[in-house]
Amino acid sequence: MAFTPLPGTRAPVRVWTDPYGIEPQAAQQLRNIGALPWVQGVAVMPDVHFGKGATVGSVIAMRQAVSPAAVGVDIGCGMSAVRTSLTAADLPDDLAPLRTAIEAAVPVGFAKRNDPVDPRRIRGLEQAGWDAFWKRFGELDRKVAQLESRAQHQMGTLGGGNHFIEVCVEQGGPDAGQVWLMLHSGSRNIGKELAERHIGVARKLPHNTDLPDRDLAVFLAGTPEMDAYRRDLWWAQEYARRNRAVMLALLCGVVREQFPQVAYGEPISCHHNYVAEESYDGVDVLVTRKGAIRAGRGDLGIIPGSMGTGSYVVRGKGNPDAYCSASHGAGRRMSRGQAKRTFSTADLVAQTAGVECRKDAGVVDEIPGAYKDITEVMAQQDDLVEVVAHLKQVVCVKG
C-alpha cells in the first residue's frame, strides 16, 4: 500500500497503516515528534504502537540531532536467522529434547553465564575484534563502570519478554519444508542502563525545556553530550550484534550435535532499535529506527510475527518515502497487562498448537492474540519489502 500523511504536523509524517486506527496515545506521540524543529520527517510502520517518548514502529530522520528515546532502551535489539540444509522430514516427531538442549546452551530470562564467553571455543563465531570491543568498555559512561562483569556474563544470553529462539520450517514455494534457525534479542541490561542514563542527561539540557514531551529530549551535534551518547550507542549496538552472533553460533552447535550432516547458509542479521547516518534528497540525517528495520534496495531482513504465527525473511525495496525501512514485526495490539487479563493458559495452549514451547502463565503476555495479524502487517508494506521466505516455527524458546 502507499503511505497516508498524518495531518496536523510540521514535518511530514507518513503512515503505512490506517492513521485513524492508530491508538490515540500513539497518534499524539507521532504529532509530538513531527513538531520537533530538528525533524526532517517520520515514517510510521504498520506495526506502530505506543512507546516511551517515541512510538514503537517509527522511523525518525533528524538533522544534526538525535533523541535517545527514539532509539529505544534495548539499544541494538534485532533479529538473526540462518537457513539450514535440513528439511522438516529430518526433524523427529518429539521436539522437546531439542528445545531442552537449546535452553541448556543459551541462558534465558534473567539467567547469565557462569563464565564469560570465550569466542575461541565457539565454532563458527567470528573471532575478530573481541579484545578491542571489550577494551572500549572503559570509555563508556563512568556510571556503568561497575557493570562490566555483568555485561561479560550476559553476552550470549537471550533475556525475556518478547525475545526468543526458534526452529522454523519454510512454508510454500520451491524451498517448502526447509528448516531455518532464528532468534531475537538485544544488548541485554547494559544497553538499557546506557540508554536510561543518556535520556536522563538529555532531559536536563536547556534546549529541551519546552518540548511537548520531555522524553523526546534530544542531543545536538557538536556538543559533548551528543559525542558521549554516540560513543555509548555505537558500543551497545555492537554488543547486541555480537550477542546475537554468539547465540546463533551456539544454536547451530546444538543442532549440529543432533544432526551431524547439517550445513548452514549465510546468516542474516538486522537491528531494529538503532541509529544510522544516512542521506535523503541531499540532506544528511541521523535516522532512528525504533521497532523498524532497514529495508534498502536488496537488504535482507527478518520480520517476526508471534510465538504461534510465523515470520518472514524479506528483501528491501529501498523506498525513500519510508527512509528505506520496514516494520520490525507484527506489533502488539494490547499491553502485557491487558493480555494477562484477557487470555488464559488454555488460550495459550490452543494458540500455540503444534509448537514445542512453554505454555504456562509466565508467557501468557506473549500469546499470539496479543499481537496484530502479521499477514495484514505484511500486506500494508508491500511497497517496502518483498517476501523471500515465509517461516512457521515448530520450536520456540522464551525467557
Coordinates of C-alpha atoms in Angstrom, one line a residue:
M1 CA 0.0 0.0 0.0
A2 CA 1.1 3.6 -0.4
F3 CA 1.5 5.8 2.7
T4 CA -1.1 8.1 4.1
P5 CA 0.0 11.5 5.5
L6 CA -0.8 12.2 9.1
P7 CA -2.4 15.7 9.2
G8 CA -1.5 18.5 11.5
T9 CA 2.3 18.0 11.8
R10 CA 5.1 20.4 10.9
A11 CA 7.4 17.8 9.4
P12 CA 5.9 15.1 7.1
V13 CA 4.6 12.1 9.0
R14 CA 3.9 9.2 6.5
V15 CA 1.9 6.3 7.8
W16 CA 1.8 2.7 6.3
T17 CA -1.4 1.8 8.0
D18 CA -4.8 3.3 8.6
P19 CA -4.0 6.5 10.6
Y20 CA -7.4 6.5 12.2
G21 CA -6.7 3.0 13.5
I22 CA -3.7 4.1 15.5
E23 CA -4.3 4.3 19.2
P24 CA -4.8 7.9 20.4
Q25 CA -1.8 7.9 22.6
A26 CA 0.5 6.8 19.8
A27 CA -1.0 9.2 17.4
Q28 CA -0.3 12.1 19.8
Q29 CA 3.3 10.9 20.1
L30 CA 3.7 11.0 16.4
R31 CA 2.3 14.6 16.3
N32 CA 4.7 15.5 19.1
I33 CA 7.6 14.0 17.1
G34 CA 6.5 15.8 13.9
A35 CA 6.6 19.1 15.8
L36 CA 10.2 19.0 16.8
P37 CA 12.3 21.6 14.9
W38 CA 15.1 19.1 14.1
V39 CA 12.9 16.5 12.5
Q40 CA 13.2 16.1 8.7
G41 CA 10.4 13.6 8.5
V42 CA 8.8 10.5 10.1
A43 CA 7.8 7.1 8.6
V44 CA 5.3 5.1 10.6
M45 CA 5.3 1.4 10.2
P46 CA 2.2 -0.8 10.1
D47 CA 3.1 -2.4 13.5
V48 CA 3.1 1.0 15.2
H49 CA 2.0 1.2 18.9
F50 CA 2.5 3.4 21.9
G51 CA 6.0 3.5 23.5
K52 CA 8.1 5.6 25.9
G53 CA 8.6 9.1 24.3
A54 CA 8.5 7.8 20.7
T55 CA 6.2 5.2 19.3
V56 CA 7.4 1.7 18.6
G57 CA 7.3 1.3 14.8
S58 CA 8.6 4.8 14.0
V59 CA 11.5 5.9 11.8
I60 CA 12.6 9.4 12.5
A61 CA 15.1 11.4 10.4
M62 CA 16.7 14.3 12.3
R63 CA 19.1 17.0 11.1
Q64 CA 22.0 17.5 13.5
A65 CA 20.2 15.9 16.4
V66 CA 19.1 12.6 17.9
S67 CA 16.6 11.6 20.6
P68 CA 17.7 8.7 22.7
A69 CA 14.0 7.8 23.3
A70 CA 13.5 7.4 19.6
V71 CA 16.0 4.6 19.6
G72 CA 14.5 2.6 22.5
V73 CA 16.2 1.4 25.7
D74 CA 17.2 -2.0 24.3
I75 CA 19.8 -0.5 22.0
G76 CA 20.6 -2.7 19.1
C77 CA 17.8 -5.1 19.7
G78 CA 17.2 -7.1 16.5
M79 CA 17.0 -10.4 14.7
S80 CA 19.3 -13.1 13.3
A81 CA 18.5 -16.1 11.2
V82 CA 20.2 -18.8 9.1
R83 CA 18.9 -21.4 6.6
T84 CA 20.0 -25.0 7.2
S85 CA 20.3 -27.9 4.9
L86 CA 17.7 -29.8 6.9
T87 CA 14.1 -30.3 5.9
A88 CA 11.0 -30.9 8.1
A89 CA 11.3 -34.6 7.3
D90 CA 14.7 -34.7 9.1
L91 CA 13.1 -33.5 12.4
P92 CA 11.9 -36.0 15.0
D93 CA 8.2 -36.2 16.0
D94 CA 9.2 -35.2 19.6
L95 CA 10.9 -31.9 19.6
A96 CA 11.1 -31.5 23.4
P97 CA 14.7 -32.8 23.6
L98 CA 15.8 -30.2 21.0
R99 CA 14.1 -27.4 23.0
T100 CA 15.8 -28.6 26.2
A101 CA 19.2 -28.7 24.5
I102 CA 18.8 -25.2 23.3
E103 CA 17.8 -23.9 26.7
A104 CA 20.8 -25.7 28.2
A105 CA 23.2 -24.0 25.7
V106 CA 21.7 -20.4 25.9
P107 CA 20.7 -18.9 29.3
V108 CA 17.2 -17.3 29.1
G109 CA 15.2 -14.8 31.2
F110 CA 17.3 -13.2 34.0
A111 CA 19.9 -16.0 33.8
K112 CA 23.5 -15.2 32.9
R113 CA 26.6 -17.3 32.2
N114 CA 28.8 -18.8 34.9
D115 CA 31.9 -17.7 32.8
P116 CA 32.2 -15.1 30.2
V117 CA 32.1 -16.2 26.5
D118 CA 35.4 -17.3 25.1
P119 CA 35.0 -16.8 21.3
R120 CA 37.8 -19.2 20.5
R121 CA 35.7 -22.0 22.0
I122 CA 32.6 -21.4 19.8
R123 CA 32.6 -23.0 16.4
G124 CA 31.5 -20.7 13.6
L125 CA 31.8 -17.5 15.6
E126 CA 33.7 -14.5 14.2
Q127 CA 37.0 -14.2 16.0
A128 CA 37.9 -10.7 15.1
G129 CA 37.7 -7.6 17.3
W130 CA 36.7 -9.1 20.6
D131 CA 39.6 -7.8 22.6
A132 CA 39.2 -4.3 21.2
F133 CA 35.5 -4.4 21.7
W134 CA 35.8 -5.2 25.5
K135 CA 38.7 -2.7 25.9
R136 CA 36.3 0.1 24.8
F137 CA 34.1 -0.6 27.8
G138 CA 36.4 1.6 29.9
E139 CA 35.4 4.5 27.6
L140 CA 31.7 4.3 28.4
D141 CA 29.7 6.4 30.8
R142 CA 31.5 6.1 34.1
K143 CA 28.3 5.3 35.9
V144 CA 28.2 1.9 34.2
A145 CA 31.8 1.1 35.0
Q146 CA 30.8 -1.4 37.7
L147 CA 28.6 -3.3 35.2
E148 CA 31.5 -4.7 33.1
S149 CA 31.5 -8.1 34.7
R150 CA 27.7 -8.3 34.4
A151 CA 27.9 -7.3 30.7
Q152 CA 30.5 -10.0 30.1
H153 CA 28.5 -12.7 31.8
Q154 CA 25.3 -11.7 29.9
M155 CA 27.0 -11.9 26.5
G156 CA 25.4 -14.8 24.7
T157 CA 22.2 -14.8 26.7
L158 CA 18.6 -14.4 25.5
G159 CA 16.8 -12.3 28.0
G160 CA 13.0 -12.4 28.5
G161 CA 9.9 -10.6 27.3
N162 CA 9.5 -10.9 23.5
H163 CA 13.0 -12.3 23.0
F164 CA 13.0 -15.8 21.5
I165 CA 14.9 -18.6 19.8
E166 CA 13.1 -20.6 17.2
V167 CA 13.4 -23.6 14.8
C168 CA 11.2 -22.8 11.8
V169 CA 10.1 -24.6 8.7
E170 CA 9.7 -22.7 5.4
Q171 CA 6.2 -22.5 4.0
G172 CA 5.3 -22.7 0.3
G173 CA 7.4 -22.1 -2.7
P174 CA 10.2 -24.2 -4.2
D175 CA 12.0 -24.5 -0.8
A176 CA 9.0 -25.5 1.2
G177 CA 10.0 -27.7 4.2
Q178 CA 13.5 -26.2 4.6
V179 CA 14.5 -25.7 8.2
W180 CA 15.7 -22.3 9.5
L181 CA 17.1 -21.2 12.8
M182 CA 16.1 -17.7 14.1
L183 CA 16.5 -15.6 17.2
H184 CA 15.5 -12.2 18.6
S185 CA 17.5 -10.4 21.3
G186 CA 19.4 -7.2 22.0
S187 CA 22.0 -5.5 24.2
R188 CA 20.6 -7.1 27.4
N189 CA 20.8 -4.9 30.5
I190 CA 23.8 -2.9 29.6
G191 CA 22.1 -1.2 26.6
K192 CA 19.2 -0.3 28.8
E193 CA 21.5 1.1 31.5
L194 CA 23.3 3.3 29.0
A195 CA 20.0 4.4 27.3
E196 CA 18.3 5.5 30.5
R197 CA 21.4 7.4 31.7
H198 CA 21.6 9.4 28.5
I199 CA 17.8 10.0 28.4
G200 CA 18.2 11.5 31.9
V201 CA 21.0 13.8 30.7
A202 CA 19.1 14.9 27.7
R203 CA 16.0 15.9 29.7
K204 CA 18.1 18.4 31.7
L205 CA 19.6 20.3 28.7
P206 CA 18.2 23.9 28.2
H207 CA 17.1 23.4 24.6
N208 CA 14.7 20.7 25.7
T209 CA 12.8 22.6 28.3
D210 CA 9.8 23.5 26.1
L211 CA 9.3 20.2 24.3
P212 CA 5.7 18.7 24.1
D213 CA 7.1 15.6 25.8
R214 CA 10.3 15.7 27.8
D215 CA 11.0 12.1 26.9
L216 CA 11.7 13.3 23.4
A217 CA 14.7 15.3 24.6
V218 CA 17.5 15.4 22.0
F219 CA 21.2 15.8 21.8
L220 CA 22.6 18.3 19.3
A221 CA 25.5 17.8 17.0
G222 CA 28.8 19.2 18.1
T223 CA 28.1 19.0 21.8
P224 CA 29.9 16.8 24.3
E225 CA 26.6 15.2 25.3
M226 CA 26.0 14.1 21.7
D227 CA 29.5 12.8 21.4
A228 CA 29.2 10.8 24.7
Y229 CA 25.8 9.4 23.6
R230 CA 27.0 8.3 20.2
R231 CA 30.1 6.7 21.7
D232 CA 28.0 4.6 24.0
L233 CA 25.3 4.0 21.4
W234 CA 27.8 2.5 18.8
W235 CA 29.3 0.3 21.5
A236 CA 25.8 -1.0 22.6
Q237 CA 24.8 -1.7 19.0
E238 CA 27.9 -3.8 18.6
Y239 CA 27.2 -5.6 21.8
A240 CA 23.8 -6.5 20.6
R241 CA 25.1 -7.7 17.2
R242 CA 27.8 -9.8 18.9
N243 CA 25.3 -11.1 21.4
R244 CA 23.1 -12.5 18.6
A245 CA 26.1 -13.9 16.8
V246 CA 27.2 -15.8 19.9
M247 CA 23.7 -17.3 20.4
L248 CA 23.3 -18.2 16.7
A249 CA 26.7 -20.0 16.7
L250 CA 25.7 -21.9 19.9
L251 CA 22.3 -22.7 18.4
C252 CA 24.0 -24.0 15.3
G253 CA 26.2 -26.1 17.5
V254 CA 23.2 -27.7 19.3
V255 CA 21.5 -28.6 16.0
R256 CA 24.9 -29.9 14.7
E257 CA 25.1 -32.3 17.7
Q258 CA 21.7 -33.8 16.9
F259 CA 22.1 -33.6 13.1
P260 CA 25.8 -34.1 12.2
Q261 CA 25.1 -33.8 8.5
V262 CA 23.7 -30.3 8.7
A263 CA 25.1 -27.4 6.7
Y264 CA 24.4 -23.7 7.1
G265 CA 23.9 -20.8 4.7
E266 CA 25.0 -17.2 5.2
P267 CA 23.4 -15.7 8.4
I268 CA 21.1 -12.7 8.2
S269 CA 21.2 -10.1 10.9
C270 CA 19.4 -6.8 11.4
H271 CA 18.9 -4.3 14.2
H272 CA 15.5 -2.8 14.8
N273 CA 16.3 -0.4 17.6
Y274 CA 19.2 1.7 16.4
V275 CA 20.7 4.8 14.8
A276 CA 22.3 5.2 11.3
E277 CA 23.9 8.0 9.4
E278 CA 22.0 8.3 6.1
S279 CA 21.2 10.8 3.3
Y280 CA 17.9 11.6 1.6
D281 CA 17.4 14.2 -1.1
G282 CA 20.9 15.5 -0.5
V283 CA 20.2 16.0 3.2
D284 CA 22.4 14.2 5.8
V285 CA 20.3 12.9 8.7
L286 CA 20.5 10.7 11.7
V287 CA 17.8 8.1 11.3
T288 CA 16.5 6.4 14.4
R289 CA 14.6 3.1 13.8
K290 CA 12.6 2.2 16.9
G291 CA 10.9 -1.1 16.1
A292 CA 11.8 -0.9 12.4
I293 CA 14.4 -2.5 10.2
R294 CA 16.5 -1.0 7.3
A295 CA 15.0 -2.1 4.0
G296 CA 17.3 -0.5 1.5
R297 CA 17.2 -2.0 -2.0
G298 CA 18.4 -5.6 -1.8
D299 CA 18.8 -5.5 2.0
L300 CA 17.8 -8.8 3.6
G301 CA 15.8 -8.5 6.8
I302 CA 13.6 -10.5 9.2
I303 CA 10.1 -9.6 10.3
P304 CA 8.7 -11.9 13.0
G305 CA 5.1 -12.5 14.0
S306 CA 4.4 -14.0 17.4
M307 CA 5.2 -17.3 19.1
G308 CA 2.5 -19.1 17.2
T309 CA 2.1 -17.4 13.8
G310 CA 5.4 -17.5 12.0
S311 CA 7.8 -14.9 10.5
Y312 CA 9.1 -13.6 7.2
V313 CA 12.5 -13.2 5.6
V314 CA 12.3 -10.2 3.4
R315 CA 14.3 -8.2 0.8
G316 CA 14.1 -4.4 0.9
K317 CA 12.8 -2.3 -2.0
G318 CA 14.6 0.9 -0.9
N319 CA 11.5 3.1 -0.6
P320 CA 12.9 6.6 0.2
D321 CA 9.5 7.8 1.5
A322 CA 9.9 5.3 4.3
Y323 CA 13.6 6.2 4.7
C324 CA 14.3 2.7 3.3
S325 CA 12.6 1.0 6.3
A326 CA 10.1 -1.7 7.1
S327 CA 8.3 -3.0 10.2
H328 CA 10.2 -5.0 12.9
G329 CA 7.3 -7.4 13.5
A330 CA 3.6 -7.8 14.0
G331 CA 3.5 -5.2 16.8
R332 CA 1.4 -5.5 19.9
R333 CA -2.3 -4.8 19.8
M334 CA -2.7 -4.9 23.6
S335 CA -0.4 -4.3 26.6
R336 CA 1.2 -7.2 28.6
G337 CA -1.2 -6.5 31.5
Q338 CA -4.2 -6.5 29.2
A339 CA -3.1 -9.7 27.6
K340 CA -2.8 -11.4 31.0
R341 CA -6.3 -10.2 31.9
T342 CA -7.8 -11.3 28.6
F343 CA -6.2 -14.7 28.0
S344 CA -5.7 -17.9 30.0
T345 CA -3.1 -20.7 29.8
A346 CA -5.8 -22.7 28.0
D347 CA -5.9 -20.0 25.3
L348 CA -2.1 -20.1 25.1
V349 CA -2.2 -23.9 24.5
A350 CA -4.8 -23.5 21.8
Q351 CA -3.0 -20.6 20.0
T352 CA 0.4 -22.4 20.1
A353 CA -0.8 -25.8 18.9
G354 CA 1.9 -27.6 17.0
V355 CA 4.7 -25.6 18.5
E356 CA 7.1 -27.1 21.1
C357 CA 7.3 -24.2 23.6
R358 CA 6.4 -23.0 27.1
K359 CA 2.6 -23.0 27.6
D360 CA 2.5 -21.6 31.2
A361 CA 1.2 -18.5 32.9
G362 CA 4.6 -16.9 32.7
V363 CA 4.3 -16.3 28.9
V364 CA 0.6 -15.6 28.5
D365 CA 1.5 -12.0 27.8
E366 CA 3.3 -13.2 24.7
I367 CA 0.3 -15.1 23.4
P368 CA -0.3 -14.6 19.6
G369 CA -3.7 -13.0 20.3
A370 CA -1.9 -10.1 22.0
Y371 CA -0.2 -9.2 18.6
K372 CA -1.5 -7.7 15.4
D373 CA -2.1 -10.0 12.4
I374 CA 1.3 -10.4 10.8
T375 CA -0.3 -11.2 7.4
E376 CA -2.1 -7.8 7.5
V377 CA 1.1 -6.0 8.5
M378 CA 2.9 -7.6 5.6
A379 CA 0.2 -6.6 3.2
Q380 CA 0.4 -3.0 4.3
Q381 CA 4.1 -2.7 3.5
D382 CA 4.3 -4.5 0.1
D383 CA 5.9 -1.3 -1.3
L384 CA 8.7 -1.5 1.3
V385 CA 9.7 -5.2 1.1
E386 CA 9.2 -8.4 -0.9
V387 CA 8.9 -11.7 0.8
V388 CA 11.9 -14.1 0.4
A389 CA 10.6 -16.8 2.7
H390 CA 7.6 -17.4 5.0
L391 CA 8.6 -19.4 8.0
K392 CA 6.5 -21.2 10.7
Q393 CA 8.1 -22.1 14.0
V394 CA 8.0 -25.7 15.3
V395 CA 10.2 -24.9 18.4
C396 CA 10.0 -21.6 20.3
V397 CA 12.3 -20.9 23.3
K398 CA 11.1 -18.0 25.5
G399 CA 12.8 -16.4 28.5

